[in-house]
């Protein structure tokens, strides 16, 4: 087969254009879709030295339903006791004593095979990012996930909660 | 055999069948965006950062290419794209079969028939047959009964 026949059979430029245009349609529709995905940029990776990926509450739910992740609450104990994502663990970053106690008690699980999904109160709260840094410092070298909107976003989506004031 | 495989009517039927199949498969993914994302996540093949991009773009690529294949427009360009899409799913299914994972294929929405579609050799063989049929449509020189065929002088 000569080069002209090959070009006729595989019109590369045309293929690239078709993929590009249709993919662009997908990205635009996603931007306006009620269940649109969050596209993660490198800029969202925190300075903790590893990858920290921000995910939507729905993406968190996928991991929750798949039982492939441990959910870690970065808030203080009273807030955790009042309302938390069902089955989550409390690693309060504002109380280092409690943090280390909880870390040591669950260390084997935390460094195990499951992914770690972190959350705090809402979109504005910085505790999840701080928890990510602390977890990395404990030797966790894999990807961490932070739920966009924290527990407020999770609750708004109607996903499973537990606690005294859920 | 070659005469039968490259029979214009046979290839027309194959082209319409595969075009409709891709349009149908993509419609559910386009509408229920998150369902398809869930499938991509379950396959555990792509890096997490690429999963949303793949989930949002692939259904539209399949839909657009499926419609173009139906119309017989730019067959030489859309057929390899669909071949690649099919092949990528076969790789995903193969890897998960190797891992011993039992999960839904997520290829077509058959829930209205009350049917599940777990990954396995059945799905692999079906995809392989589709791959071969799509390949025939791609390499066919005449491309009869198509916009591409009509655009060429002296063809139907």
PDB file of C-alpha atoms in Angstrom:
ATOM      1  CA  UNK A   1       0.000   0.000   0.000  1.00  0.00           C
ATOM      2  CA  UNK A   2       1.523   3.317  -1.002  1.00  0.00           C
ATOM      3  CA  UNK A   3       1.405   6.466   1.084  1.00  0.00           C
ATOM      4  CA  UNK A   4      -1.468   8.024  -0.884  1.00  0.00           C
ATOM      5  CA  UNK A   5      -3.668   4.998  -0.353  1.00  0.00           C
ATOM      6  CA  UNK A   6      -2.815   5.050   3.339  1.00  0.00           C
ATOM      7  CA  UNK A   7      -3.714   8.752   3.579  1.00  0.00           C
ATOM      8  CA  UNK A   8      -7.006   7.987   1.841  1.00  0.00           C
ATOM      9  CA  UNK A   9      -7.735   5.157   4.250  1.00  0.00           C
ATOM     10  CA  UNK A  10      -6.694   7.100   7.361  1.00  0.00           C
ATOM     11  CA  UNK A  11      -7.430  10.805   6.861  1.00  0.00           C
ATOM     12  CA  UNK A  12      -5.617  11.889  10.015  1.00  0.00           C
ATOM     13  CA  UNK A  13      -6.446  15.618   9.831  1.00  0.00           C
ATOM     14  CA  UNK A  14     -10.132  14.884   9.369  1.00  0.00           C
ATOM     15  CA  UNK A  15     -10.094  12.391  12.262  1.00  0.00           C
ATOM     16  CA  UNK A  16      -8.424  14.897  14.575  1.00  0.00           C
ATOM     17  CA  UNK A  17     -10.962  17.595  13.661  1.00  0.00           C
ATOM     18  CA  UNK A  18     -13.929  15.296  14.199  1.00  0.00           C
ATOM     19  CA  UNK A  19     -12.641  14.182  17.607  1.00  0.00           C
ATOM     20  CA  UNK A  20     -11.785  17.747  18.582  1.00  0.00           C
ATOM     21  CA  UNK A  21     -15.185  19.215  17.601  1.00  0.00           C
ATOM     22  CA  UNK A  22     -17.237  16.421  19.201  1.00  0.00           C
ATOM     23  CA  UNK A  23     -15.112  16.438  22.371  1.00  0.00           C
ATOM     24  CA  UNK A  24     -15.570  20.212  22.586  1.00  0.00           C
ATOM     25  CA  UNK A  25     -19.346  19.724  22.364  1.00  0.00           C
ATOM     26  CA  UNK A  26     -19.088  17.268  25.270  1.00  0.00           C
ATOM     27  CA  UNK A  27     -17.062  19.692  27.382  1.00  0.00           C
ATOM     28  CA  UNK A  28     -19.482  22.582  26.703  1.00  0.00           C
ATOM     29  CA  UNK A  29     -22.554  20.451  27.476  1.00  0.00           C
ATOM     30  CA  UNK A  30     -20.863  19.241  30.667  1.00  0.00           C
ATOM     31  CA  UNK A  31     -20.357  22.841  31.780  1.00  0.00           C
ATOM     32  CA  UNK A  32     -24.123  23.413  31.692  1.00  0.00           C
ATOM     33  CA  UNK A  33     -25.254  19.924  32.708  1.00  0.00           C
ATOM     34  CA  UNK A  34     -26.868  19.771  36.186  1.00  0.00           C
ATOM     35  CA  UNK A  35     -24.666  16.756  37.011  1.00  0.00           C
ATOM     36  CA  UNK A  36     -21.612  18.217  35.259  1.00  0.00           C
ATOM     37  CA  UNK A  37     -18.188  16.898  36.244  1.00  0.00           C
ATOM     38  CA  UNK A  38     -15.420  18.886  37.845  1.00  0.00           C
ATOM     39  CA  UNK A  39     -12.389  18.950  35.555  1.00  0.00           C
ATOM     40  CA  UNK A  40      -9.350  18.887  37.787  1.00  0.00           C
ATOM     41  CA  UNK A  41      -6.393  21.044  36.868  1.00  0.00           C
ATOM     42  CA  UNK A  42      -2.861  20.664  38.141  1.00  0.00           C
ATOM     43  CA  UNK A  43      -3.357  23.970  39.942  1.00  0.00           C
ATOM     44  CA  UNK A  44      -5.780  22.283  42.297  1.00  0.00           C
ATOM     45  CA  UNK A  45      -3.065  19.982  43.536  1.00  0.00           C
ATOM     46  CA  UNK A  46      -1.997  21.180  46.928  1.00  0.00           C
ATOM     47  CA  UNK A  47       1.525  21.885  48.074  1.00  0.00           C
ATOM     48  CA  UNK A  48       1.577  18.781  50.229  1.00  0.00           C
ATOM     49  CA  UNK A  49       3.849  17.108  47.725  1.00  0.00           C
ATOM     50  CA  UNK A  50       1.367  14.645  46.290  1.00  0.00           C
ATOM     51  CA  UNK A  51      -1.787  14.791  44.319  1.00  0.00           C
ATOM     52  CA  UNK A  52      -4.921  16.048  45.953  1.00  0.00           C
ATOM     53  CA  UNK A  53      -7.940  15.848  43.713  1.00  0.00           C
ATOM     54  CA  UNK A  54     -11.104  17.839  44.292  1.00  0.00           C
ATOM     55  CA  UNK A  55     -14.186  15.747  43.532  1.00  0.00           C
ATOM     56  CA  UNK A  56     -17.904  16.530  43.465  1.00  0.00           C
ATOM     57  CA  UNK A  57     -20.221  15.068  46.122  1.00  0.00           C
ATOM     58  CA  UNK A  58     -21.490  12.672  43.438  1.00  0.00           C
ATOM     59  CA  UNK A  59     -17.977  11.474  42.677  1.00  0.00           C
ATOM     60  CA  UNK A  60     -17.597  10.985  46.417  1.00  0.00           C
ATOM     61  CA  UNK A  61     -20.806   8.970  46.440  1.00  0.00           C
ATOM     62  CA  UNK A  62     -19.412   6.679  43.724  1.00  0.00           C
ATOM     63  CA  UNK A  63     -16.482   5.897  45.994  1.00  0.00           C
ATOM     64  CA  UNK A  64     -18.816   5.598  48.991  1.00  0.00           C
ATOM     65  CA  UNK A  65     -21.104   3.132  47.222  1.00  0.00           C
ATOM     66  CA  UNK A  66     -18.146   1.179  45.895  1.00  0.00           C
ATOM     67  CA  UNK A  67     -16.834   0.878  49.479  1.00  0.00           C
ATOM     68  CA  UNK A  68     -13.430   1.593  48.034  1.00  0.00           C
ATOM     69  CA  UNK A  69     -12.673   4.597  50.215  1.00  0.00           C
ATOM     70  CA  UNK A  70     -12.374   5.773  53.819  1.00  0.00           C
ATOM     71  CA  UNK A  71     -14.009   9.109  54.539  1.00  0.00           C
ATOM     72  CA  UNK A  72     -12.087  11.407  56.887  1.00  0.00           C
ATOM     73  CA  UNK A  73     -13.693  14.359  58.625  1.00  0.00           C
ATOM     74  CA  UNK A  74     -11.238  17.194  59.335  1.00  0.00           C
ATOM     75  CA  UNK A  75     -13.548  19.143  61.685  1.00  0.00           C
ATOM     76  CA  UNK A  76     -13.567  19.207  65.493  1.00  0.00           C
ATOM     77  CA  UNK A  77     -15.092  16.369  67.492  1.00  0.00           C
ATOM     78  CA  UNK A  78     -18.391  18.113  68.493  1.00  0.00           C
ATOM     79  CA  UNK A  79     -19.156  18.947  64.859  1.00  0.00           C
ATOM     80  CA  UNK A  80     -18.271  15.394  63.837  1.00  0.00           C
ATOM     81  CA  UNK A  81     -20.523  13.946  66.543  1.00  0.00           C
ATOM     82  CA  UNK A  82     -23.409  16.179  65.482  1.00  0.00           C
ATOM     83  CA  UNK A  83     -23.327  15.334  61.797  1.00  0.00           C
ATOM     84  CA  UNK A  84     -20.957  13.382  59.587  1.00  0.00           C
ATOM     85  CA  UNK A  85     -20.843  11.350  56.400  1.00  0.00           C
ATOM     86  CA  UNK A  86     -22.000   7.873  57.301  1.00  0.00           C
ATOM     87  CA  UNK A  87     -19.100   5.645  58.300  1.00  0.00           C
ATOM     88  CA  UNK A  88     -16.498   8.390  58.323  1.00  0.00           C
ATOM     89  CA  UNK A  89     -13.583   8.813  60.749  1.00  0.00           C
ATOM     90  CA  UNK A  90     -12.696  11.957  62.652  1.00  0.00           C
ATOM     91  CA  UNK A  91      -9.148  13.338  62.259  1.00  0.00           C
ATOM     92  CA  UNK A  92      -9.520  16.860  63.702  1.00  0.00           C
ATOM     93  CA  UNK A  93      -6.724  19.057  62.390  1.00  0.00           C
ATOM     94  CA  UNK A  94      -7.290  21.721  65.075  1.00  0.00           C
ATOM     95  CA  UNK A  95      -6.546  19.278  67.876  1.00  0.00           C
ATOM     96  CA  UNK A  96      -3.247  17.542  67.219  1.00  0.00           C
ATOM     97  CA  UNK A  97      -3.503  15.268  70.236  1.00  0.00           C
ATOM     98  CA  UNK A  98      -6.821  13.885  69.026  1.00  0.00           C
ATOM     99  CA  UNK A  99      -5.504  13.743  65.484  1.00  0.00           C
ATOM    100  CA  UNK A 100      -2.498  11.591  66.413  1.00  0.00           C
ATOM    101  CA  UNK A 101      -4.596   9.366  68.697  1.00  0.00           C
ATOM    102  CA  UNK A 102      -7.086   8.743  65.884  1.00  0.00           C
ATOM    103  CA  UNK A 103      -4.277   8.274  63.360  1.00  0.00           C
ATOM    104  CA  UNK A 104      -2.447   5.702  65.474  1.00  0.00           C
ATOM    105  CA  UNK A 105      -5.677   3.845  66.273  1.00  0.00           C
ATOM    106  CA  UNK A 106      -6.580   3.519  62.587  1.00  0.00           C
ATOM    107  CA  UNK A 107      -3.123   3.619  61.034  1.00  0.00           C
ATOM    108  CA  UNK A 108      -3.234   0.182  59.439  1.00  0.00           C
ATOM    109  CA  UNK A 109      -6.525   0.962  57.725  1.00  0.00           C
ATOM    110  CA  UNK A 110      -5.527   4.488  56.750  1.00  0.00           C
ATOM    111  CA  UNK A 111      -2.358   3.284  55.070  1.00  0.00           C
ATOM    112  CA  UNK A 112      -4.147   0.281  53.596  1.00  0.00           C
ATOM    113  CA  UNK A 113      -5.568  -0.277  50.166  1.00  0.00           C
ATOM    114  CA  UNK A 114      -8.594   2.001  50.377  1.00  0.00           C
ATOM    115  CA  UNK A 115      -8.578   5.524  48.981  1.00  0.00           C
ATOM    116  CA  UNK A 116      -8.913   8.439  51.373  1.00  0.00           C
ATOM    117  CA  UNK A 117     -11.664  11.006  50.865  1.00  0.00           C
ATOM    118  CA  UNK A 118     -11.423  14.125  53.017  1.00  0.00           C
ATOM    119  CA  UNK A 119     -14.032  16.711  53.877  1.00  0.00           C
ATOM    120  CA  UNK A 120     -14.804  19.569  56.213  1.00  0.00           C
ATOM    121  CA  UNK A 121     -17.756  21.968  56.598  1.00  0.00           C
ATOM    122  CA  UNK A 122     -18.270  23.631  53.230  1.00  0.00           C
ATOM    123  CA  UNK A 123     -16.622  25.100  50.161  1.00  0.00           C
ATOM    124  CA  UNK A 124     -14.799  27.825  52.111  1.00  0.00           C
ATOM    125  CA  UNK A 125     -13.322  25.754  54.905  1.00  0.00           C
ATOM    126  CA  UNK A 126      -9.551  25.116  54.660  1.00  0.00           C
ATOM    127  CA  UNK A 127      -9.437  22.110  56.998  1.00  0.00           C
ATOM    128  CA  UNK A 128      -9.561  19.422  54.278  1.00  0.00           C
ATOM    129  CA  UNK A 129      -6.463  20.903  52.638  1.00  0.00           C
ATOM    130  CA  UNK A 130      -4.699  21.028  56.015  1.00  0.00           C
ATOM    131  CA  UNK A 131      -5.689  17.449  56.703  1.00  0.00           C
ATOM    132  CA  UNK A 132      -4.282  16.453  53.306  1.00  0.00           C
ATOM    133  CA  UNK A 133      -0.935  17.969  54.269  1.00  0.00           C
ATOM    134  CA  UNK A 134      -0.951  16.164  57.629  1.00  0.00           C
ATOM    135  CA  UNK A 135      -1.888  12.830  56.089  1.00  0.00           C
ATOM    136  CA  UNK A 136       0.923  13.176  53.561  1.00  0.00           C
ATOM    137  CA  UNK A 137       3.334  13.898  56.409  1.00  0.00           C
ATOM    138  CA  UNK A 138       2.345  10.603  58.023  1.00  0.00           C
ATOM    139  CA  UNK A 139       3.752   8.829  54.984  1.00  0.00           C
ATOM    140  CA  UNK A 140       0.631   8.456  52.846  1.00  0.00           C
ATOM    141  CA  UNK A 141       2.005   8.789  49.325  1.00  0.00           C
ATOM    142  CA  UNK A 142      -1.028   8.138  47.178  1.00  0.00           C
ATOM    143  CA  UNK A 143      -3.735  10.355  45.757  1.00  0.00           C
ATOM    144  CA  UNK A 144      -6.093  12.078  48.197  1.00  0.00           C
ATOM    145  CA  UNK A 145      -9.597  13.243  47.371  1.00  0.00           C
ATOM    146  CA  UNK A 146     -11.400  16.270  48.798  1.00  0.00           C
ATOM    147  CA  UNK A 147     -15.166  16.633  48.484  1.00  0.00           C
ATOM    148  CA  UNK A 148     -16.056  19.970  46.914  1.00  0.00           C
ATOM    149  CA  UNK A 149     -18.498  21.774  49.191  1.00  0.00           C
ATOM    150  CA  UNK A 150     -17.656  19.540  52.156  1.00  0.00           C
ATOM    151  CA  UNK A 151     -20.420  18.063  54.262  1.00  0.00           C
ATOM    152  CA  UNK A 152     -22.748  20.932  53.261  1.00  0.00           C
ATOM    153  CA  UNK A 153     -22.534  19.884  49.597  1.00  0.00           C
ATOM    154  CA  UNK A 154     -22.943  16.225  50.558  1.00  0.00           C
ATOM    155  CA  UNK A 155     -26.044  17.026  52.641  1.00  0.00           C
ATOM    156  CA  UNK A 156     -27.528  19.223  49.906  1.00  0.00           C
ATOM    157  CA  UNK A 157     -27.226  16.305  47.484  1.00  0.00           C
ATOM    158  CA  UNK A 158     -29.159  14.149  49.961  1.00  0.00           C
ATOM    159  CA  UNK A 159     -26.407  11.587  50.479  1.00  0.00           C
ATOM    160  CA  UNK A 160     -26.091   9.368  53.616  1.00  0.00           C
ATOM    161  CA  UNK A 161     -25.318  11.117  56.899  1.00  0.00           C
ATOM    162  CA  UNK A 162     -25.282  10.063  60.516  1.00  0.00           C
ATOM    163  CA  UNK A 163     -24.883  11.755  63.907  1.00  0.00           C
ATOM    164  CA  UNK A 164     -26.897  13.455  66.639  1.00  0.00           C
ATOM    165  CA  UNK A 165     -28.187  16.300  64.455  1.00  0.00           C
ATOM    166  CA  UNK A 166     -28.084  14.860  60.975  1.00  0.00           C
TER     167      UNK A 166
ATOM    168  CA  UNK B   1     -16.534 -15.028   0.531  1.00  0.00           C
ATOM    169  CA  UNK B   2     -14.896 -11.693  -0.254  1.00  0.00           C
ATOM    170  CA  UNK B   3     -17.702 -10.953  -2.708  1.00  0.00           C
ATOM    171  CA  UNK B   4     -20.288 -11.595  -0.014  1.00  0.00           C
ATOM    172  CA  UNK B   5     -18.495  -9.578   2.657  1.00  0.00           C
ATOM    173  CA  UNK B   6     -18.101  -6.585   0.355  1.00  0.00           C
ATOM    174  CA  UNK B   7     -21.605  -6.835  -1.079  1.00  0.00           C
ATOM    175  CA  UNK B   8     -22.924  -3.215  -1.126  1.00  0.00           C
ATOM    176  CA  UNK B   9     -26.315  -4.164   0.383  1.00  0.00           C
ATOM    177  CA  UNK B  10     -24.673  -6.229   3.138  1.00  0.00           C
ATOM    178  CA  UNK B  11     -22.311  -3.365   3.977  1.00  0.00           C
ATOM    179  CA  UNK B  12     -25.205  -0.902   3.959  1.00  0.00           C
ATOM    180  CA  UNK B  13     -27.082  -3.033   6.494  1.00  0.00           C
ATOM    181  CA  UNK B  14     -23.927  -3.392   8.608  1.00  0.00           C
ATOM    182  CA  UNK B  15     -23.254   0.345   8.468  1.00  0.00           C
ATOM    183  CA  UNK B  16     -26.790   1.261   9.519  1.00  0.00           C
ATOM    184  CA  UNK B  17     -26.794  -1.383  12.251  1.00  0.00           C
ATOM    185  CA  UNK B  18     -23.494  -0.226  13.740  1.00  0.00           C
ATOM    186  CA  UNK B  19     -24.442   3.446  13.357  1.00  0.00           C
ATOM    187  CA  UNK B  20     -27.714   2.891  15.209  1.00  0.00           C
ATOM    188  CA  UNK B  21     -25.924   0.837  17.853  1.00  0.00           C
ATOM    189  CA  UNK B  22     -23.453   3.624  18.614  1.00  0.00           C
ATOM    190  CA  UNK B  23     -26.182   6.292  18.595  1.00  0.00           C
ATOM    191  CA  UNK B  24     -28.280   4.218  20.989  1.00  0.00           C
ATOM    192  CA  UNK B  25     -25.329   3.436  23.257  1.00  0.00           C
ATOM    193  CA  UNK B  26     -24.248   7.063  23.400  1.00  0.00           C
ATOM    194  CA  UNK B  27     -27.702   8.556  24.037  1.00  0.00           C
ATOM    195  CA  UNK B  28     -27.983   7.021  27.482  1.00  0.00           C
ATOM    196  CA  UNK B  29     -24.433   8.153  28.306  1.00  0.00           C
ATOM    197  CA  UNK B  30     -25.122  11.689  27.069  1.00  0.00           C
ATOM    198  CA  UNK B  31     -28.340  12.011  29.072  1.00  0.00           C
ATOM    199  CA  UNK B  32     -27.219  10.195  32.227  1.00  0.00           C
ATOM    200  CA  UNK B  33     -23.754  11.658  32.351  1.00  0.00           C
ATOM    201  CA  UNK B  34     -23.020  10.441  35.846  1.00  0.00           C
ATOM    202  CA  UNK B  35     -23.977   6.824  35.120  1.00  0.00           C
ATOM    203  CA  UNK B  36     -21.278   6.614  32.474  1.00  0.00           C
ATOM    204  CA  UNK B  37     -18.803   8.300  34.793  1.00  0.00           C
ATOM    205  CA  UNK B  38     -19.593   5.639  37.373  1.00  0.00           C
ATOM    206  CA  UNK B  39     -18.806   2.961  34.769  1.00  0.00           C
ATOM    207  CA  UNK B  40     -15.477   4.612  33.870  1.00  0.00           C
ATOM    208  CA  UNK B  41     -14.528   4.801  37.557  1.00  0.00           C
ATOM    209  CA  UNK B  42     -15.459   1.148  38.076  1.00  0.00           C
ATOM    210  CA  UNK B  43     -13.161   0.059  35.221  1.00  0.00           C
ATOM    211  CA  UNK B  44     -10.173   1.491  37.158  1.00  0.00           C
ATOM    212  CA  UNK B  45      -8.105   1.932  34.009  1.00  0.00           C
ATOM    213  CA  UNK B  46      -7.668   5.671  33.622  1.00  0.00           C
ATOM    214  CA  UNK B  47      -5.949   8.064  36.019  1.00  0.00           C
ATOM    215  CA  UNK B  48      -8.597   9.722  38.238  1.00  0.00           C
ATOM    216  CA  UNK B  49      -7.962  13.122  36.658  1.00  0.00           C
ATOM    217  CA  UNK B  50      -8.791  11.842  33.175  1.00  0.00           C
ATOM    218  CA  UNK B  51     -11.964  10.011  34.186  1.00  0.00           C
ATOM    219  CA  UNK B  52     -14.307  13.069  34.075  1.00  0.00           C
ATOM    220  CA  UNK B  53     -12.870  14.226  30.743  1.00  0.00           C
ATOM    221  CA  UNK B  54     -13.278  10.777  29.218  1.00  0.00           C
ATOM    222  CA  UNK B  55     -16.830  10.473  30.601  1.00  0.00           C
ATOM    223  CA  UNK B  56     -17.911  13.831  29.180  1.00  0.00           C
ATOM    224  CA  UNK B  57     -16.312  13.595  25.740  1.00  0.00           C
ATOM    225  CA  UNK B  58     -16.525   9.943  24.652  1.00  0.00           C
ATOM    226  CA  UNK B  59     -20.357   9.761  24.498  1.00  0.00           C
ATOM    227  CA  UNK B  60     -20.465  12.811  22.201  1.00  0.00           C
ATOM    228  CA  UNK B  61     -17.733  11.387  19.998  1.00  0.00           C
ATOM    229  CA  UNK B  62     -19.711   8.134  19.749  1.00  0.00           C
ATOM    230  CA  UNK B  63     -22.973   9.990  19.072  1.00  0.00           C
ATOM    231  CA  UNK B  64     -21.514  12.257  16.395  1.00  0.00           C
ATOM    232  CA  UNK B  65     -19.579   9.489  14.696  1.00  0.00           C
ATOM    233  CA  UNK B  66     -22.585   7.138  14.922  1.00  0.00           C
ATOM    234  CA  UNK B  67     -24.801   9.692  13.157  1.00  0.00           C
ATOM    235  CA  UNK B  68     -22.147  10.343  10.519  1.00  0.00           C
ATOM    236  CA  UNK B  69     -21.790   6.601   9.930  1.00  0.00           C
ATOM    237  CA  UNK B  70     -25.563   6.311   9.532  1.00  0.00           C
ATOM    238  CA  UNK B  71     -25.532   9.050   6.921  1.00  0.00           C
ATOM    239  CA  UNK B  72     -22.464   7.583   5.289  1.00  0.00           C
ATOM    240  CA  UNK B  73     -20.651  10.872   5.601  1.00  0.00           C
ATOM    241  CA  UNK B  74     -16.857  10.865   6.130  1.00  0.00           C
ATOM    242  CA  UNK B  75     -16.890   7.099   6.683  1.00  0.00           C
ATOM    243  CA  UNK B  76     -13.124   6.858   6.293  1.00  0.00           C
ATOM    244  CA  UNK B  77     -12.683   9.276   9.195  1.00  0.00           C
ATOM    245  CA  UNK B  78     -15.409   8.142  11.594  1.00  0.00           C
ATOM    246  CA  UNK B  79     -14.940   4.381  11.230  1.00  0.00           C
ATOM    247  CA  UNK B  80     -11.407   4.369  12.713  1.00  0.00           C
ATOM    248  CA  UNK B  81     -12.593   6.602  15.563  1.00  0.00           C
ATOM    249  CA  UNK B  82     -15.362   4.130  16.403  1.00  0.00           C
ATOM    250  CA  UNK B  83     -12.926   1.236  15.974  1.00  0.00           C
ATOM    251  CA  UNK B  84     -10.633   2.885  18.491  1.00  0.00           C
ATOM    252  CA  UNK B  85     -13.511   3.447  20.894  1.00  0.00           C
ATOM    253  CA  UNK B  86     -14.575  -0.200  20.629  1.00  0.00           C
ATOM    254  CA  UNK B  87     -10.996  -1.381  21.012  1.00  0.00           C
ATOM    255  CA  UNK B  88     -10.491   0.771  24.112  1.00  0.00           C
ATOM    256  CA  UNK B  89     -13.565  -0.796  25.717  1.00  0.00           C
ATOM    257  CA  UNK B  90     -12.276  -4.245  24.819  1.00  0.00           C
ATOM    258  CA  UNK B  91      -8.987  -3.415  26.538  1.00  0.00           C
ATOM    259  CA  UNK B  92     -10.898  -2.192  29.612  1.00  0.00           C
ATOM    260  CA  UNK B  93     -13.031  -5.321  29.701  1.00  0.00           C
ATOM    261  CA  UNK B  94     -10.010  -7.569  29.102  1.00  0.00           C
ATOM    262  CA  UNK B  95      -7.991  -5.978  31.907  1.00  0.00           C
ATOM    263  CA  UNK B  96     -10.894  -6.325  34.358  1.00  0.00           C
ATOM    264  CA  UNK B  97     -11.512  -9.912  33.296  1.00  0.00           C
ATOM    265  CA  UNK B  98      -7.820 -10.580  33.985  1.00  0.00           C
ATOM    266  CA  UNK B  99      -8.203  -8.930  37.395  1.00  0.00           C
ATOM    267  CA  UNK B 100     -11.120 -11.249  38.071  1.00  0.00           C
ATOM    268  CA  UNK B 101     -13.553  -8.364  38.529  1.00  0.00           C
ATOM    269  CA  UNK B 102     -17.260  -9.051  38.088  1.00  0.00           C
ATOM    270  CA  UNK B 103     -19.033  -5.892  37.020  1.00  0.00           C
ATOM    271  CA  UNK B 104     -21.527  -4.440  34.573  1.00  0.00           C
ATOM    272  CA  UNK B 105     -20.086  -3.768  31.124  1.00  0.00           C
ATOM    273  CA  UNK B 106     -21.891  -0.421  30.853  1.00  0.00           C
ATOM    274  CA  UNK B 107     -21.832  -0.736  27.073  1.00  0.00           C
ATOM    275  CA  UNK B 108     -25.563  -0.464  26.357  1.00  0.00           C
ATOM    276  CA  UNK B 109     -28.545   0.367  28.530  1.00  0.00           C
ATOM    277  CA  UNK B 110     -30.503  -2.875  28.510  1.00  0.00           C
ATOM    278  CA  UNK B 111     -32.312  -2.186  31.769  1.00  0.00           C
ATOM    279  CA  UNK B 112     -35.628  -1.645  29.956  1.00  0.00           C
ATOM    280  CA  UNK B 113     -35.409  -5.297  28.912  1.00  0.00           C
ATOM    281  CA  UNK B 114     -34.579  -6.279  32.466  1.00  0.00           C
ATOM    282  CA  UNK B 115     -31.201  -7.489  31.230  1.00  0.00           C
ATOM    283  CA  UNK B 116     -27.822  -7.098  32.866  1.00  0.00           C
ATOM    284  CA  UNK B 117     -24.644  -7.185  30.838  1.00  0.00           C
ATOM    285  CA  UNK B 118     -21.714  -8.394  32.932  1.00  0.00           C
ATOM    286  CA  UNK B 119     -18.233  -8.277  31.447  1.00  0.00           C
ATOM    287  CA  UNK B 120     -16.994 -11.594  30.117  1.00  0.00           C
ATOM    288  CA  UNK B 121     -16.174 -13.557  26.991  1.00  0.00           C
ATOM    289  CA  UNK B 122     -19.674 -13.002  25.574  1.00  0.00           C
ATOM    290  CA  UNK B 123     -19.197  -9.244  25.514  1.00  0.00           C
ATOM    291  CA  UNK B 124     -15.649  -9.633  24.182  1.00  0.00           C
ATOM    292  CA  UNK B 125     -16.789 -11.831  21.283  1.00  0.00           C
ATOM    293  CA  UNK B 126     -19.666  -9.469  20.473  1.00  0.00           C
ATOM    294  CA  UNK B 127     -17.285  -6.510  20.402  1.00  0.00           C
ATOM    295  CA  UNK B 128     -14.833  -8.477  18.269  1.00  0.00           C
ATOM    296  CA  UNK B 129     -17.575  -9.206  15.710  1.00  0.00           C
ATOM    297  CA  UNK B 130     -18.530  -5.518  15.687  1.00  0.00           C
ATOM    298  CA  UNK B 131     -14.868  -4.633  15.254  1.00  0.00           C
ATOM    299  CA  UNK B 132     -14.551  -6.871  12.189  1.00  0.00           C
ATOM    300  CA  UNK B 133     -17.812  -5.570  10.659  1.00  0.00           C
ATOM    301  CA  UNK B 134     -16.770  -1.974  11.250  1.00  0.00           C
ATOM    302  CA  UNK B 135     -13.417  -2.720   9.675  1.00  0.00           C
ATOM    303  CA  UNK B 136     -15.178  -3.978   6.509  1.00  0.00           C
ATOM    304  CA  UNK B 137     -17.223  -0.753   6.329  1.00  0.00           C
ATOM    305  CA  UNK B 138     -14.058   1.268   6.788  1.00  0.00           C
ATOM    306  CA  UNK B 139     -11.954  -0.369   4.069  1.00  0.00           C
ATOM    307  CA  UNK B 140     -14.757  -0.768   1.519  1.00  0.00           C
ATOM    308  CA  UNK B 141     -13.804   1.200  -1.579  1.00  0.00           C
ATOM    309  CA  UNK B 142     -17.234   1.692  -3.074  1.00  0.00           C
ATOM    310  CA  UNK B 143     -19.103   2.930   0.009  1.00  0.00           C
ATOM    311  CA  UNK B 144     -22.393   2.544  -1.819  1.00  0.00           C
ATOM    312  CA  UNK B 145     -25.650   4.148  -0.635  1.00  0.00           C
ATOM    313  CA  UNK B 146     -23.741   6.803   1.305  1.00  0.00           C
ATOM    314  CA  UNK B 147     -23.129  10.536   1.119  1.00  0.00           C
ATOM    315  CA  UNK B 148     -19.463   9.740   0.465  1.00  0.00           C
ATOM    316  CA  UNK B 149     -20.375   7.322  -2.345  1.00  0.00           C
ATOM    317  CA  UNK B 150     -22.702   9.848  -4.006  1.00  0.00           C
ATOM    318  CA  UNK B 151     -20.007  12.508  -3.856  1.00  0.00           C
ATOM    319  CA  UNK B 152     -17.812  10.397  -6.087  1.00  0.00           C
ATOM    320  CA  UNK B 153     -18.445  10.552  -9.825  1.00  0.00           C
ATOM    321  CA  UNK B 154     -19.826   7.399 -11.363  1.00  0.00           C
ATOM    322  CA  UNK B 155     -21.037   5.885  -8.084  1.00  0.00           C
ATOM    323  CA  UNK B 156     -24.390   5.390  -6.504  1.00  0.00           C
TER     324      UNK B 156
END
